[in-house]
Coordinates of C-alpha atoms in Angstrom, one line a residue:
Chain A
X16 CA 24.8 34.0 43.9
X17 CA 22.1 36.4 43.4
X18 CA 19.3 34.2 44.6
X19 CA 16.4 35.5 46.5
X20 CA 13.9 32.8 47.6
X21 CA 10.2 32.8 48.5
X22 CA 7.8 30.8 49.9
X23 CA 5.1 29.5 49.4
X24 CA 4.8 29.7 45.6
X25 CA 1.1 29.9 45.7
X26 CA -1.4 30.8 48.4
X27 CA -5.2 30.7 48.5
X28 CA -6.7 32.2 51.4
X29 CA -10.3 33.3 52.6
X30 CA -10.8 36.9 53.9
X31 CA -10.9 35.9 57.4
X32 CA -7.6 34.0 57.4
X33 CA -4.2 34.8 58.6
X34 CA -1.1 34.0 56.3
X35 CA 2.4 35.0 56.0
X36 CA 4.6 35.1 53.0
X37 CA 8.4 34.3 53.7
X38 CA 11.6 35.7 51.9
X39 CA 15.1 34.7 52.4
X40 CA 18.4 36.0 50.8
X41 CA 22.0 34.9 51.8
X42 CA 23.7 37.8 49.7
X43 CA 24.7 39.8 52.7
X44 CA 22.2 42.6 51.2
X45 CA 21.2 45.0 53.9
X46 CA 18.0 46.4 52.0
X47 CA 14.9 44.3 51.5
X48 CA 11.7 45.0 49.7
X49 CA 8.0 43.8 49.3
X50 CA 6.4 44.7 46.0
X51 CA 2.6 43.8 44.5
X52 CA 2.2 43.1 41.0
X53 CA -1.0 42.7 39.0
X54 CA -1.2 41.0 35.7
X55 CA 0.4 43.0 32.8
X56 CA 1.6 45.5 35.2
X57 CA 5.0 47.0 36.8
X58 CA 5.6 46.0 40.4
X59 CA 4.3 48.4 43.0
X60 CA 6.6 49.0 46.0
X61 CA 4.9 48.3 49.3
X62 CA 7.8 48.4 51.8
X63 CA 11.3 49.1 52.3
X64 CA 13.7 47.7 55.0
X65 CA 17.1 48.7 55.3
X66 CA 19.4 47.5 58.0
X67 CA 16.4 45.8 59.5
X68 CA 14.4 49.0 59.9
X69 CA 11.2 49.9 58.1
X70 CA 12.3 53.0 56.1
X71 CA 9.5 53.0 53.4
X72 CA 5.7 52.3 53.8
X73 CA 3.8 53.3 50.7
X74 CA 0.6 54.0 52.3
X75 CA 0.0 50.3 52.3
X76 CA -3.4 49.2 54.1
X77 CA -2.9 47.7 57.8
X78 CA -4.1 44.3 56.7
X79 CA -0.5 43.8 55.4
X80 CA 2.1 43.7 58.1
X81 CA 5.9 43.4 57.4
X82 CA 8.5 42.1 59.5
X83 CA 12.1 41.8 59.1
X84 CA 13.5 39.3 61.9
X85 CA 17.1 39.6 60.7
X86 CA 19.0 40.9 57.9
X87 CA 18.3 37.6 55.6
X88 CA 14.7 37.1 56.3
X89 CA 11.6 39.2 55.4
X90 CA 7.9 38.5 56.1
X91 CA 4.7 39.9 55.0
X92 CA 2.0 38.8 57.5
X93 CA -1.5 39.0 55.9
X94 CA -5.2 39.3 57.6
X95 CA -8.3 40.1 56.4
X96 CA -7.4 40.5 53.0
X97 CA -9.8 41.4 50.2
X98 CA -10.4 39.7 46.6
X99 CA -8.6 42.8 45.1
X100 CA -5.5 41.9 47.3
X101 CA -5.2 39.0 44.8
X102 CA -1.7 39.3 42.9
X103 CA 1.9 38.2 42.7
X104 CA 4.0 39.3 45.7
X105 CA 7.6 39.9 45.0
X106 CA 10.5 40.1 47.4
X107 CA 13.7 42.0 46.2
X108 CA 17.0 42.7 47.9
X109 CA 20.0 45.0 47.2
X110 CA 23.1 45.5 48.9
X111 CA 22.2 49.1 50.1
X112 CA 19.3 51.3 49.2
X113 CA 21.2 54.1 47.3
X114 CA 21.1 53.1 43.3
X115 CA 21.8 49.6 44.0
X116 CA 20.7 46.8 41.7
X117 CA 17.7 45.1 43.1
X118 CA 17.4 41.3 42.9
X119 CA 13.9 39.7 42.9
X120 CA 12.6 36.4 44.1
X121 CA 10.0 34.2 41.9
X122 CA 7.2 35.7 43.9
X123 CA 4.1 34.1 45.8
X124 CA 0.9 34.1 43.9
X125 CA -1.8 35.0 46.1
X126 CA -5.4 34.3 45.6
X127 CA -7.9 35.8 48.0
X128 CA -11.3 34.1 47.9
Chain B
X28 CA 10.1 63.1 40.1
X29 CA 11.5 60.6 38.1
X30 CA 9.5 58.9 35.4
X31 CA 10.3 55.9 32.8
X32 CA 8.4 55.6 29.5
X33 CA 8.6 52.5 27.5
X34 CA 7.4 52.9 24.0
X35 CA 5.2 50.1 22.6
X36 CA 3.2 48.1 25.0
X37 CA 3.7 45.1 22.8
X38 CA 6.3 44.4 20.2
X39 CA 5.9 41.2 18.0
X40 CA 9.2 39.9 16.0
X41 CA 9.9 36.9 13.7
X42 CA 12.4 34.4 15.1
X43 CA 15.8 35.7 13.8
X44 CA 14.7 39.2 13.6
X45 CA 16.2 42.2 15.7
X46 CA 14.4 43.0 18.8
X47 CA 14.4 46.9 19.7
X48 CA 12.5 47.8 22.8
X49 CA 12.6 51.6 23.8
X50 CA 13.0 53.3 27.1
X51 CA 13.2 57.1 28.0
X52 CA 13.6 58.3 31.2
X53 CA 12.9 62.0 32.7
X54 CA 15.4 63.0 35.4
X55 CA 17.6 66.2 35.9
X56 CA 20.1 63.8 37.4
X57 CA 21.6 60.9 35.3
X58 CA 19.9 57.7 37.2
X59 CA 21.2 54.3 37.4
X60 CA 19.0 52.3 34.6
X61 CA 18.1 48.7 34.5
X62 CA 16.3 46.1 32.3
X63 CA 14.4 43.5 33.9
X64 CA 12.8 40.4 32.0
X65 CA 10.0 38.7 33.5
X66 CA 9.1 35.2 32.0
X67 CA 5.3 33.8 32.8
X68 CA 4.8 33.2 36.3
X69 CA 7.8 34.2 37.5
X70 CA 10.0 36.9 39.3
X71 CA 11.9 39.6 37.4
X72 CA 15.3 38.9 36.3
X73 CA 18.1 41.4 35.9
X74 CA 19.2 41.6 32.0
X75 CA 21.6 44.6 32.2
X76 CA 22.4 47.8 33.9
X77 CA 23.8 51.1 33.4
X78 CA 25.7 52.9 36.1
X79 CA 28.5 54.9 35.2
X80 CA 31.3 54.5 32.4
X81 CA 30.8 52.8 29.0
X82 CA 27.5 53.6 27.6
X83 CA 27.1 50.3 25.6
X84 CA 26.0 47.8 28.2
X85 CA 26.2 43.8 27.6
X86 CA 23.7 41.8 29.5
X87 CA 22.7 38.2 29.5
X88 CA 21.0 36.1 26.7
X89 CA 22.5 38.3 23.9
X90 CA 20.9 41.7 25.1
X91 CA 22.4 45.1 25.0
X92 CA 21.5 48.7 25.8
X93 CA 23.1 52.0 25.0
X94 CA 22.6 54.7 27.5
X95 CA 22.2 58.0 25.3
X96 CA 22.1 61.0 27.9
X97 CA 21.5 63.7 25.0
X98 CA 18.4 61.8 24.1
X99 CA 17.5 60.5 27.8
X100 CA 17.2 57.0 26.3
X101 CA 18.1 53.6 27.3
X102 CA 16.9 51.2 24.2
X103 CA 17.4 47.4 24.5
X104 CA 18.3 45.4 21.5
X105 CA 19.0 41.9 20.5
X106 CA 20.3 41.1 17.0
X107 CA 18.4 38.1 16.6
X108 CA 15.3 37.0 18.5
X109 CA 14.7 33.7 19.8
X110 CA 11.4 31.9 20.9
X111 CA 12.7 31.8 24.4
X112 CA 12.5 35.8 24.4
X113 CA 8.9 35.8 24.5
X114 CA 8.3 37.4 28.1
X115 CA 7.5 41.0 29.4
X116 CA 10.5 43.5 29.7
X117 CA 10.6 46.3 32.3
X118 CA 12.8 49.3 31.9
X119 CA 13.5 50.8 35.5
X120 CA 15.3 53.7 36.9
X121 CA 16.9 54.5 40.4
X122 CA 17.4 58.0 40.9
X123 CA 20.4 59.9 41.6
X124 CA 19.8 61.1 45.0
X125 CA 20.7 59.3 48.2
X126 CA 17.6 60.2 50.0
X127 CA 15.3 58.8 47.3
X128 CA 15.8 55.2 46.5
X129 CA 12.7 54.3 45.0
X130 CA 13.0 52.2 41.9
X131 CA 10.7 53.7 39.0
X132 CA 9.3 51.2 36.5
X133 CA 8.2 51.8 33.0
X134 CA 4.7 50.2 32.0
X135 CA 6.4 47.0 30.4
X136 CA 6.7 45.8 27.1
X137 CA 5.2 42.2 26.1
X138 CA 7.6 40.5 23.5
X139 CA 5.9 37.8 21.3
X140 CA 8.2 35.9 19.0
X141 CA 6.8 34.5 15.7
X142 CA 8.0 31.2 14.4

C-alpha cells in the first residue's frame, strides 16, 4: 500500500482565519514533505521532516507553520494567508530522504479570499 | 545544482498513436529519475522510476522509459495512447548526494489525446 491521505480535500478561508491541513501515511516512512503547486506548474518544496524533525524549510513565510506530531502525521497550520497563497497543497512521504521515491497524497485545494 | 528539462510543454497525440515525452537532466552524478502523472484535480502518481541496473524501465499503464547516460536523457514512451492518458506529466530527479535530497522537477508536459 502506497497511500498518503490528506484532509480536507477543499478549503476556503478568509485572510484572518486560522486553519490546518492534515496528512497521514501508514507505510512506515520516516520522511514527510509539504509542497505547494500552482496551476500548470510543478510542485514547489516547502518543508521536509526527517524522523519527525524539520530538516528543510525552503524560506517559507511564517504564516505557514508545519508540525509533525508523530512519524505518521504531518500538519500544516495556516494563519493570516494572502490570496496568492491559493494553490494545491500536496503532502508526500518517502522511506528515508536519500534518493528515495516520494509518494504523494491527493492534495488540498486551498482558496484564500 | 541539479536541473531537469522537459522538451515540449504540450503534446497532442491521436488515440492509438505513440506517446513520446522527453526529459533531460543535468548532473555530474547519475541521479535517480522518476516520471509522475497528475490527472486533473489530483495528486501526483508515480509512473516509473530508474535507480540502478536495467536502463529500460517499465511502469504502470503501459508506459516505459529508457535511461541513457550518454545523452543524459530519460524519455517516456507508450506505444498506443488511450483517452485516459490525457494528463500532466512530470519528470523528476533525485540527486546522488546524501546531503542533498531535494527532488527537482521539470516544468511538466500536458498530454491531450484526440479521438
